[in-house]
Short mmCIF file of C-alpha atoms and ligand atoms in Angstrom, two decimals:
data_model
loop_
_atom_site.label_atom_id
_atom_site.label_comp_id
_atom_site.label_asym_id
_atom_site.label_seq_id
_atom_site.Cartn_x
_atom_site.Cartn_y
_atom_site.Cartn_z
CA MET A 1 146.15 159.09 139.61
CA LYS A 2 148.45 156.28 140.63
CA ASN A 3 147.42 156.55 144.28
CA GLU A 4 143.81 156.68 143.31
CA ALA A 5 144.19 153.48 141.28
CA ALA A 6 146.02 151.77 144.17
CA HIS A 7 143.25 152.88 146.46
CA THR A 8 140.47 151.37 144.39
CA PHE A 9 142.25 148.03 144.02
CA ILE A 10 140.81 145.37 146.38
CA ALA A 11 142.94 142.32 147.13
CA ASP A 12 141.22 138.95 146.73
CA ILE A 13 141.86 136.51 149.62
CA LEU A 14 140.90 132.85 149.65
CA VAL A 15 140.24 131.49 153.16
CA VAL A 16 140.29 127.70 153.47
CA ASP A 17 139.10 126.01 156.69
CA ASP A 18 136.81 123.06 157.36
CA ILE A 19 135.53 124.61 160.60
CA ARG A 20 132.65 126.94 159.84
CA GLU A 21 133.25 129.18 162.84
CA ASN A 22 136.91 129.82 161.85
CA LEU A 23 135.84 130.60 158.29
CA ARG A 24 133.20 133.03 159.48
CA LEU A 25 135.54 134.77 161.92
CA LEU A 26 138.46 135.13 159.49
CA SER A 27 136.18 136.31 156.67
CA LYS A 28 134.53 138.90 158.89
CA MET A 29 137.92 140.28 160.02
CA LEU A 30 139.25 140.52 156.48
CA VAL A 31 136.08 142.03 154.98
CA ALA A 32 136.15 144.62 157.76
CA GLN A 33 139.63 145.63 156.52
CA GLY A 34 138.28 146.10 152.98
CA TYR A 35 139.52 142.87 151.40
CA HIS A 36 137.49 140.74 149.01
CA VAL A 37 137.13 137.33 150.66
CA ARG A 38 136.20 133.93 149.23
CA PRO A 39 135.67 131.36 152.00
CA VAL A 40 135.86 127.62 151.12
CA SER A 41 135.56 124.64 153.45
CA SER A 42 137.81 121.96 151.86
CA GLY A 43 141.08 121.40 149.99
CA ALA A 44 139.30 120.25 146.81
CA ARG A 45 137.03 123.33 146.81
CA ALA A 46 140.09 125.51 147.34
CA ILE A 47 141.77 124.07 144.20
CA SER A 48 138.66 124.66 142.11
CA ALA A 49 138.16 128.22 143.46
CA ILE A 50 141.81 129.00 142.65
CA GLN A 51 141.37 127.69 139.09
CA ASP A 52 138.27 129.90 138.68
CA GLN A 53 140.27 132.95 139.61
CA TYR A 54 143.74 133.28 141.03
CA PRO A 55 143.55 134.91 144.50
CA ASP A 56 146.17 137.40 145.70
CA LEU A 57 146.67 135.46 148.96
CA ILE A 58 145.50 132.21 150.59
CA LEU A 59 144.89 131.59 154.29
CA LEU A 60 145.10 127.83 154.51
CA ASP A 61 144.15 125.44 157.29
CA ILE A 62 146.28 122.28 157.50
CA ILE A 63 144.11 119.59 158.99
CA MET A 64 141.05 119.07 156.85
CA PRO A 65 139.18 115.94 155.78
CA GLY A 66 140.10 114.73 152.30
CA MET A 67 142.86 116.93 150.86
CA ASP A 68 144.86 118.58 153.66
CA GLY A 69 146.51 121.99 153.53
CA TYR A 70 149.97 120.55 152.77
CA GLU A 71 148.61 118.78 149.66
CA VAL A 72 146.78 121.91 148.47
CA CYS A 73 150.04 123.80 148.82
CA ARG A 74 152.02 121.08 147.00
CA GLN A 75 149.62 121.15 144.04
CA LEU A 76 149.78 124.93 143.78
CA GLN A 77 153.58 124.83 143.93
CA ALA A 78 153.71 122.25 141.15
CA ASP A 79 151.83 124.56 138.78
CA GLU A 80 153.78 127.43 137.21
CA SER A 81 150.72 129.68 137.11
CA THR A 82 149.85 129.31 140.84
CA ARG A 83 153.36 128.93 142.30
CA ASP A 84 153.68 132.58 143.24
CA ILE A 85 150.38 132.95 145.14
CA PRO A 86 151.43 133.55 148.77
CA ILE A 87 150.06 130.97 151.25
CA ILE A 88 149.80 131.59 154.99
CA PHE A 89 149.07 128.44 156.93
CA ILE A 90 146.75 128.84 159.93
CA SER A 91 146.79 125.74 162.10
CA ALA A 92 146.37 124.38 165.57
CA LEU A 93 149.40 122.14 164.92
CA ASN A 94 152.00 123.84 166.99
CA GLU A 95 154.99 121.54 166.79
CA THR A 96 158.16 122.91 165.18
CA PHE A 97 158.07 119.89 162.89
CA ASP A 98 154.68 121.00 161.47
CA LYS A 99 155.84 124.56 160.98
CA VAL A 100 159.02 123.47 159.19
CA LYS A 101 156.99 121.17 156.97
CA ALA A 102 154.61 124.06 156.14
CA PHE A 103 157.56 126.12 154.90
CA ALA A 104 159.10 123.11 153.16
CA VAL A 105 156.00 122.51 151.00
CA GLY A 106 156.00 126.17 149.92
CA GLY A 107 154.09 128.13 152.58
CA ARG A 108 155.24 131.72 153.06
CA ASP A 109 154.18 132.05 156.71
CA TYR A 110 152.59 130.23 159.60
CA ILE A 111 150.05 131.45 162.17
CA SER A 112 149.09 129.32 165.17
CA LYS A 113 145.53 128.84 166.32
CA PRO A 114 143.95 130.29 168.32
CA PHE A 115 145.03 133.32 166.25
CA ASN A 116 145.35 136.89 167.25
CA GLU A 117 143.38 139.19 164.94
CA LYS A 118 146.04 141.93 164.82
CA GLU A 119 148.79 139.42 164.07
CA VAL A 120 146.73 137.88 161.21
CA MET A 121 146.08 141.34 159.73
CA ALA A 122 149.74 142.40 160.02
CA ARG A 123 150.95 139.22 158.33
CA VAL A 124 148.26 139.40 155.59
CA LYS A 125 149.20 143.01 154.89
CA THR A 126 152.94 142.25 154.77
CA HIS A 127 152.54 139.25 152.43
CA LEU A 128 150.15 141.08 150.14
CA SER A 129 152.57 143.97 149.89
CA LEU A 130 155.49 141.58 149.19
CA HIS A 131 153.38 139.73 146.65
CA PHE A 132 152.41 142.88 144.76
CA THR A 133 156.00 144.14 144.76
CA GLN A 134 157.13 140.78 143.43
CA GLN A 135 154.39 140.79 140.77
CA SER A 136 155.24 144.27 139.55
CA LEU A 137 158.94 143.33 139.43
CA LYS A 138 158.05 140.26 137.40
CA THR A 139 155.97 142.35 134.99
CA GLU A 140 158.79 144.87 134.70
CA ILE A 141 161.36 142.15 134.01
CA ALA A 142 159.06 140.55 131.42
CA GLU A 143 158.52 143.93 129.77
CA ARG A 144 162.27 144.60 129.73
CA LYS A 145 162.88 141.21 128.19
CA ARG A 146 160.23 141.93 125.57
CA VAL A 147 161.78 145.32 124.77
CA GLU A 148 165.26 143.76 124.65
CA HIS A 149 163.99 141.06 122.32
CA THR A 150 162.27 143.63 120.09
CA LEU A 151 165.44 145.73 120.03
CA ARG A 152 167.62 142.73 119.25
CA GLN A 153 165.23 141.71 116.49
CA TYR A 154 165.13 145.26 115.15
CA ASN A 155 168.94 145.46 115.10
CA GLN A 156 169.13 142.12 113.32
CA ASP A 157 166.56 143.28 110.76
CA LEU A 158 168.32 146.61 110.34
CA ALA A 159 171.62 144.80 109.72
CA LEU A 160 169.78 142.63 107.20
CA VAL A 161 168.39 145.67 105.37
CA ASN A 162 171.86 147.28 105.40
CA ARG A 163 173.38 144.12 103.95
CA MET A 164 170.62 144.21 101.33
CA GLY A 165 171.64 147.79 100.51
CA GLN A 166 175.26 146.72 100.02
CA ALA A 167 174.24 143.73 97.91
CA LEU A 168 172.07 146.01 95.75
CA GLN A 169 175.03 148.31 95.20
CA ALA A 170 177.04 145.38 93.87
CA CYS A 171 174.33 144.51 91.30
CA GLN A 172 175.38 145.19 87.74
CA VAL A 173 171.97 144.78 86.11
CA GLU A 174 168.38 145.01 87.35
CA GLN A 175 167.90 141.24 87.13
CA ASP A 176 170.62 140.76 89.79
CA THR A 177 168.47 142.67 92.30
CA TYR A 178 165.48 140.30 92.18
CA GLU A 179 167.19 137.56 94.19
CA VAL A 180 168.58 140.08 96.68
CA ILE A 181 165.06 141.36 97.35
CA THR A 182 163.38 137.97 97.64
CA ASP A 183 166.17 136.67 99.93
CA THR A 184 165.72 139.69 102.17
CA CYS A 185 161.93 139.22 102.32
CA ILE A 186 162.33 135.54 103.24
CA GLN A 187 164.50 136.54 106.21
CA LEU A 188 162.51 139.63 107.17
CA PHE A 189 159.10 137.94 107.05
CA PRO A 190 159.64 134.27 107.92
CA GLY A 191 156.70 132.09 106.95
CA SER A 192 155.35 134.48 104.31
CA SER A 193 154.92 134.01 100.56
CA GLY A 194 155.23 136.78 98.08
CA GLN A 195 156.29 138.10 94.75
CA LEU A 196 158.26 140.97 93.31
CA LEU A 197 156.59 142.77 90.43
CA ILE A 198 158.42 145.26 88.25
CA SER A 199 156.88 148.24 86.54
CA ARG A 200 158.65 149.01 83.27
CA GLN A 201 158.74 152.52 81.94
CA SER A 202 155.47 153.59 80.32
CA ASP A 203 153.96 150.19 81.07
CA THR A 204 150.69 149.84 82.91
CA GLU A 205 151.19 146.15 83.58
CA LEU A 206 153.38 144.83 86.35
CA GLU A 207 155.70 141.97 85.46
CA SER A 208 156.19 139.27 88.07
CA VAL A 209 159.93 138.68 88.14
CA ALA A 210 160.52 136.63 91.29
CA HIS A 211 158.62 134.96 94.10
CA TRP A 212 159.23 133.14 97.37
CA GLY A 213 157.31 130.74 99.58
CA ASP A 214 154.20 128.94 98.44
CA ALA A 215 153.85 129.74 94.71
CA SER A 216 150.05 129.47 94.62
CA ALA A 217 149.73 131.98 97.45
CA ALA A 218 152.53 134.19 96.16
CA LEU A 219 151.55 134.56 92.54
CA GLN A 220 148.46 136.68 92.33
CA PRO A 221 148.14 139.00 89.35
CA ILE A 222 148.00 142.70 90.13
CA HIS A 223 148.11 145.69 87.87
CA ALA A 224 150.06 148.90 87.98
CA ALA A 225 146.76 150.70 87.36
CA ASP A 226 145.60 149.51 90.80
CA PHE A 227 148.18 151.81 92.29
CA VAL A 228 146.99 155.38 92.12
CA TYR A 229 149.01 158.23 93.47
CA PRO A 230 147.20 161.00 95.26
CA ASP A 231 149.00 164.16 96.43
CA THR A 232 151.00 162.48 99.16
CA PRO A 233 154.18 160.95 97.80
CA HIS A 234 154.39 157.19 98.33
CA ALA A 235 150.74 157.00 99.31
CA VAL A 236 148.74 154.39 97.58
CA VAL A 237 145.04 153.67 97.15
CA TYR A 238 143.87 150.11 97.10
CA PRO A 239 140.72 149.81 95.05
CA ASP A 240 139.42 146.89 97.10
CA ALA A 241 140.31 148.48 100.43
CA GLY A 242 138.82 151.77 99.27
CA GLN A 243 141.17 153.76 101.42
CA THR A 244 144.41 155.67 101.18
CA VAL A 245 147.28 153.91 102.85
CA SER A 246 150.53 155.68 103.47
CA GLN A 247 153.66 153.91 102.25
CA PHE A 248 152.26 150.42 102.30
CA GLY A 249 149.14 148.69 103.43
CA TYR A 250 147.17 145.56 103.93
CA SER A 251 144.43 144.55 101.55
CA GLN A 252 141.77 142.62 103.45
CA GLN A 253 140.24 141.32 100.24
CA ALA A 254 143.48 140.04 98.76
CA GLN A 255 144.79 139.04 102.21
CA ARG A 256 148.18 140.48 101.50
CA PHE A 257 150.39 143.47 102.00
CA TYR A 258 151.29 145.60 99.01
CA VAL A 259 154.55 147.46 99.32
CA PRO A 260 155.04 149.93 96.46
CA VAL A 261 158.58 150.92 95.51
CA THR A 262 158.41 154.44 94.15
CA SER A 263 160.60 157.29 93.08
CA GLN A 264 159.34 160.78 92.35
CA ASN A 265 155.74 159.53 92.32
CA LYS A 266 156.55 156.87 89.75
CA LEU A 267 155.87 153.25 90.50
CA LEU A 268 159.06 151.21 89.97
CA ALA A 269 158.07 147.93 91.58
CA VAL A 270 155.60 146.33 93.97
CA LEU A 271 156.23 143.74 96.66
CA SER A 272 153.16 141.63 97.30
CA ILE A 273 153.44 139.74 100.59
CA ALA A 274 150.86 137.02 101.13
CA LEU A 275 149.86 135.96 104.61
CA GLU A 276 147.72 132.98 103.74
CA HIS A 277 149.19 129.89 105.28
CA GLU A 278 148.14 126.29 105.58
CA GLU A 279 148.99 125.94 109.24
CA THR A 280 146.99 128.23 111.49
CA GLU A 281 144.98 131.40 111.42
CA ASN A 282 147.27 132.59 114.20
CA LEU A 283 150.30 132.46 111.99
CA ALA A 284 148.63 134.85 109.54
CA ASP A 285 147.77 137.16 112.46
CA ASP A 286 151.32 136.95 113.78
CA LEU A 287 152.69 137.71 110.34
CA GLN A 288 150.35 140.63 109.91
CA HIS A 289 151.48 141.97 113.27
CA SER A 290 155.13 141.33 112.46
CA ILE A 291 154.89 143.14 109.11
CA LYS A 292 153.08 146.09 110.67
CA SER A 293 155.72 146.29 113.40
CA LYS A 294 158.40 146.38 110.70
CA HIS A 295 156.87 149.44 109.07
CA LEU A 296 160.04 151.56 109.35
CA LEU A 297 162.26 148.76 108.11
CA ILE A 298 160.01 148.21 105.12
CA ILE A 299 160.22 151.89 104.25
CA GLU A 300 164.00 151.76 104.64
CA MET A 301 164.09 148.69 102.44
CA THR A 302 161.90 150.17 99.67
CA GLU A 303 163.92 153.39 99.70
CA HIS A 304 167.14 151.42 99.24
CA TYR A 305 165.52 149.44 96.45
CA ALA A 306 164.04 152.49 94.72
CA LEU A 307 167.48 154.10 94.69
CA ALA A 308 169.11 150.93 93.35
CA LEU A 309 166.48 150.56 90.60
CA VAL A 310 166.74 154.21 89.56
CA ASN A 311 170.56 153.95 89.45
CA LEU A 312 170.58 150.69 87.51
CA ARG A 313 167.96 151.92 85.04
CA LEU A 314 169.93 155.14 84.56
CA ARG A 315 173.13 153.18 84.10
CA GLU A 316 171.42 150.90 81.57
CA MET A 317 169.97 153.90 79.72
CA LEU A 318 173.42 155.50 79.55
CA ARG A 319 174.93 152.23 78.38
CA ILE A 320 172.33 151.91 75.61
CA GLU A 321 172.79 155.55 74.63
CA SER A 322 176.57 155.16 74.57
CA ILE A 323 176.42 152.41 71.95
CA HIS A 324 173.55 153.68 69.79
CA ASP A 325 173.22 156.38 67.18
CA PRO A 326 170.41 158.70 68.31
CA LEU A 327 169.07 159.46 64.81
CA THR A 328 168.68 155.94 63.42
CA GLY A 329 168.68 153.87 66.60
CA LEU A 330 171.34 151.61 65.04
CA TYR A 331 174.59 150.83 66.85
CA ASN A 332 177.20 153.57 66.57
CA ARG A 333 180.73 153.39 65.18
CA ARG A 334 182.29 152.74 68.62
CA HIS A 335 180.10 149.68 69.14
CA MET A 336 180.68 148.60 65.55
CA GLU A 337 184.44 148.57 66.08
CA ALA A 338 184.20 146.60 69.34
CA SER A 339 181.73 144.15 67.75
CA LEU A 340 183.76 143.65 64.58
CA GLU A 341 186.90 142.98 66.59
CA ARG A 342 185.03 140.41 68.69
CA GLU A 343 183.50 138.76 65.61
CA ILE A 344 186.88 138.51 63.82
CA HIS A 345 188.37 136.83 66.93
CA ARG A 346 185.44 134.46 67.13
CA ALA A 347 185.69 133.67 63.43
CA GLN A 348 189.44 132.98 63.82
CA ARG A 349 188.80 130.66 66.76
CA HIS A 350 185.99 128.73 65.07
CA GLN A 351 187.40 129.01 61.54
CA LYS A 352 184.23 130.66 60.29
CA PRO A 353 183.79 133.59 57.91
CA VAL A 354 182.61 137.14 58.72
CA ALA A 355 181.38 139.50 56.04
CA ILE A 356 180.91 143.25 56.20
CA LEU A 357 178.78 145.44 53.95
CA MET A 358 179.50 149.14 53.77
CA LEU A 359 176.50 151.09 52.41
CA ASP A 360 176.53 154.73 51.30
CA ILE A 361 173.48 156.67 50.05
CA ASP A 362 174.04 157.99 46.53
CA HIS A 363 174.22 161.71 45.88
CA PHE A 364 173.15 162.44 49.37
CA LYS A 365 174.64 165.92 49.24
CA ILE A 366 172.39 166.82 46.30
CA PHE A 367 169.45 165.28 48.19
CA ASN A 368 170.23 167.39 51.22
CA ASP A 369 170.72 170.51 49.13
CA THR A 370 167.46 169.94 47.22
CA TYR A 371 165.08 168.93 49.99
CA GLY A 372 166.83 170.19 53.08
CA HIS A 373 168.71 168.66 55.99
CA LYS A 374 165.55 167.44 57.72
CA ALA A 375 164.51 165.46 54.65
CA GLY A 376 168.07 164.03 54.67
CA ASP A 377 167.60 162.99 58.28
CA ALA A 378 164.30 161.28 57.41
CA VAL A 379 166.11 159.32 54.68
CA LEU A 380 168.87 158.26 57.10
CA LYS A 381 166.24 157.09 59.59
CA GLU A 382 164.32 155.07 57.04
CA VAL A 383 167.45 153.47 55.57
CA GLY A 384 168.37 152.57 59.15
CA GLU A 385 164.97 150.87 59.54
CA LEU A 386 165.41 148.98 56.26
CA LEU A 387 168.81 147.71 57.40
CA ASN A 388 167.45 146.70 60.78
CA ALA A 389 164.57 144.84 59.17
CA SER A 390 166.95 142.94 56.87
CA CYS A 391 169.12 141.74 59.77
CA ARG A 392 169.14 138.18 61.06
CA GLY A 393 169.56 137.48 64.74
CA GLU A 394 173.35 137.57 64.84
CA ASP A 395 173.82 140.43 62.32
CA ILE A 396 174.89 143.81 63.64
CA ALA A 397 173.72 146.98 61.85
CA CYS A 398 175.59 150.22 62.57
CA ARG A 399 175.68 153.78 61.40
CA TYR A 400 179.30 154.18 60.46
CA GLY A 401 179.09 157.97 60.17
CA GLY A 402 177.35 160.61 58.01
CA GLU A 403 175.38 158.80 55.33
CA GLU A 404 177.42 155.60 55.63
CA PHE A 405 176.21 152.38 57.22
CA LEU A 406 177.98 149.14 58.01
CA LEU A 407 176.54 145.66 58.43
CA ILE A 408 178.48 142.93 60.20
CA LEU A 409 177.34 139.48 59.09
CA PRO A 410 178.90 136.65 61.14
CA ASN A 411 179.06 133.20 59.52
CA ALA A 412 178.02 134.66 56.15
CA MET A 413 179.25 132.89 52.98
CA LEU A 414 180.43 135.25 50.23
CA GLU A 415 177.96 134.18 47.58
CA ASN A 416 174.92 134.36 49.83
CA THR A 417 176.02 137.71 51.20
CA LEU A 418 176.35 139.16 47.71
CA LYS A 419 172.78 138.06 46.99
CA ARG A 420 171.59 139.58 50.26
CA ALA A 421 173.38 142.83 49.42
CA GLU A 422 171.69 143.00 46.02
CA ARG A 423 168.29 142.34 47.57
CA LEU A 424 168.96 145.11 50.07
CA LEU A 425 169.91 147.57 47.34
CA GLN A 426 166.70 146.65 45.54
CA THR A 427 164.71 147.27 48.70
CA VAL A 428 166.34 150.72 49.06
CA ARG A 429 165.68 151.47 45.38
CA GLN A 430 162.01 150.50 45.66
CA HIS A 431 161.50 152.28 48.94
CA HIS A 432 160.20 155.82 48.66
CA VAL A 433 160.83 158.08 51.58
CA SER A 434 157.71 160.10 52.26
CA TYR A 435 158.60 163.56 53.41
CA GLN A 436 156.17 166.50 53.51
CA LYS A 437 153.72 164.80 51.15
CA LYS A 438 156.52 164.01 48.67
CA ASN A 439 157.73 160.53 47.79
CA LEU A 440 161.48 160.72 47.52
CA ALA A 441 163.42 158.02 45.66
CA ILE A 442 166.93 157.05 46.70
CA THR A 443 169.60 154.54 45.78
CA ALA A 444 172.66 153.34 47.60
CA SER A 445 176.01 151.77 46.76
CA MET A 446 177.77 149.01 48.66
CA GLY A 447 181.23 147.65 49.17
CA MET A 448 181.61 144.16 50.52
CA ALA A 449 184.59 142.47 52.20
CA ALA A 450 184.99 139.29 54.21
CA TYR A 451 187.32 137.60 56.63
CA PRO A 452 189.51 135.74 55.85
CA GLU A 453 189.55 136.59 52.09
CA HIS A 454 190.09 140.37 52.31
CA GLY A 455 191.77 140.98 55.64
CA SER A 456 192.42 139.63 59.11
CA ASP A 457 191.78 142.73 61.24
CA ILE A 458 189.34 145.65 61.39
CA GLN A 459 191.55 148.10 59.48
CA GLU A 460 192.14 145.67 56.63
CA LEU A 461 188.51 144.59 56.35
CA VAL A 462 186.98 148.06 56.61
CA GLY A 463 189.65 149.42 54.23
CA ALA A 464 188.80 146.69 51.70
CA ALA A 465 185.04 147.34 51.97
CA ASP A 466 185.64 151.09 51.66
CA ALA A 467 187.72 150.60 48.51
CA ALA A 468 185.01 148.34 47.06
CA LEU A 469 182.39 150.99 47.88
CA TYR A 470 184.50 153.61 46.10
CA GLN A 471 184.62 151.25 43.14
CA ALA A 472 180.81 150.89 43.18
CA LYS A 473 180.44 154.69 43.12
CA GLU A 474 182.94 154.90 40.27
CA GLN A 475 181.08 152.26 38.28
CA GLY A 476 177.84 154.27 38.36
CA ARG A 477 176.40 153.76 41.92
CA ASP A 478 173.30 151.69 42.92
CA GLN A 479 175.35 148.49 42.95
CA VAL A 480 177.44 146.25 45.19
CA VAL A 481 181.13 145.53 44.57
CA LEU A 482 183.12 142.77 46.21
CA ALA A 483 186.57 143.71 47.49
CA VAL A 484 189.59 142.32 45.72
N1 GTP B 501 170.75 165.32 56.66
C1 GTP B 501 171.93 164.86 57.06
N2 GTP B 501 172.96 164.91 56.23
C2 GTP B 501 174.15 164.42 56.62
C3 GTP B 501 174.33 163.84 57.88
N3 GTP B 501 175.61 163.42 57.96
C4 GTP B 501 176.22 163.75 56.79
N4 GTP B 501 175.34 164.35 55.95
C5 GTP B 501 175.55 164.87 54.63
O1 GTP B 501 175.82 163.80 53.74
C6 GTP B 501 176.46 164.38 52.60
C7 GTP B 501 177.54 163.46 52.12
O2 GTP B 501 177.96 163.97 50.88
P1 GTP B 501 179.18 163.37 50.09
O3 GTP B 501 180.14 162.72 51.02
O4 GTP B 501 179.72 164.49 49.23
O5 GTP B 501 178.60 162.27 49.18
P2 GTP B 501 177.27 162.15 48.33
O6 GTP B 501 176.65 163.45 48.08
O7 GTP B 501 176.37 161.15 49.03
O8 GTP B 501 177.79 161.57 47.01
P3 GTP B 501 178.23 160.10 46.73
O9 GTP B 501 178.54 159.45 48.00
O10 GTP B 501 179.41 160.24 45.88
O11 GTP B 501 177.08 159.46 46.04
C8 GTP B 501 176.96 165.77 53.02
O12 GTP B 501 176.21 166.76 52.39
C9 GTP B 501 176.72 165.78 54.53
O13 GTP B 501 176.37 167.08 54.98
C10 GTP B 501 173.21 163.82 58.75
O14 GTP B 501 173.27 163.33 59.87
N5 GTP B 501 172.03 164.31 58.30
#
């Protein structure tokens, strides 16, 4: 195939001579050897013929009216794009001086007139062969440089994505990852704009959490519902593109790339990379090409990010679970103890009060025995909701254990807290728990204690509230008692 291609290639030779007879003779000889020949009769015409199409070789007369052969050669040498075209001077000037000058201005060879046909052909053949070898070497070198550059760029980008992976591992919460991702995109796709959108669990909307580049280009609303998952994992269908794109794809209509970050067919986040740019159309084309060529890196990047998001969300879920009571959703005893300790320290530092209310449902055992454990659970849940609803921003409601609850009320004055406690008991009293079409009435008792009046650490405060609660039970229940 290669030989065949070489066979069909016809070298293009420009012959420049002001004497018609020479032109005719040289052209005839060259055409007879199968070359494509363009004869021209002056230096100026030679320059314009070369600009029309670069020849593979030039046979150039020296003495011509107007622009002589030396000048033609000088001009071609001065231009990067024509410098490598081989020039063979053919001249009647036979002095050594003329020949040296011909080489000095850039000629590759020199043939004296009257020329010998065989000599001309041999020299033409040799210079064409040298020229083509040189050209293919140049192409090879350029290709190697291009490959080297691509490899270097790829290694740099890979190192960047690896650094991103390490930075993601160091993130403690999901919010920390947003900057890591946008920073990576800025470096990976220079000149682009874009935004990172997060898909929350069970949410159909995507929340834009960070952007880079030109805000007006970057911030374009998109919806999680636009991302539909067919059978192929990671594949995505763009409604406007009307086609399935594997991993990520370009939306012609929106003029941007959408890069979904997924795990087990669930959408976790979307990177929207905009290519619109004020400067030139070309830049957008270059960017589009650059992003397409970074396909593997983008996949690597989204896989890192998906893993980081899944880990952080799992960690956050475990953290939330570890401090909450699963039945009521209130904080658990462990979190209560840590919070109360912190609040007492804060109160000591700022010389402010902290009150605690310990609440216990009255006759809960009888309730359980009468209506069953599930009804008891429903009561615990609803009391938990009532407590939560009665909390102000800084209050902390916890399930202390069993049917006991504890409220931590920072900055609460004794008198106000007593009033709040009574209102809360009234709310519990008036609230009827509906369970299996029955309306079940309950009451609760409370013990109240406060820092600094009733203790200066958790044990003392909780002990005082517990004793006050015992007192409330003793005095007939459904009431609040202040510790002594
Ligand atoms: N349904 C249900 N019951 C629970 C739970 N935790 C503890 N209990 C029950 O709560 C009841 C607490 O009973 P007691 O400590 O004797 O007190 P009480 O019956 O509320 O009586 P007083 O506190 O004196 O008014 C027990 O029957 C426990 O089984 C729970 O998570 N769900």
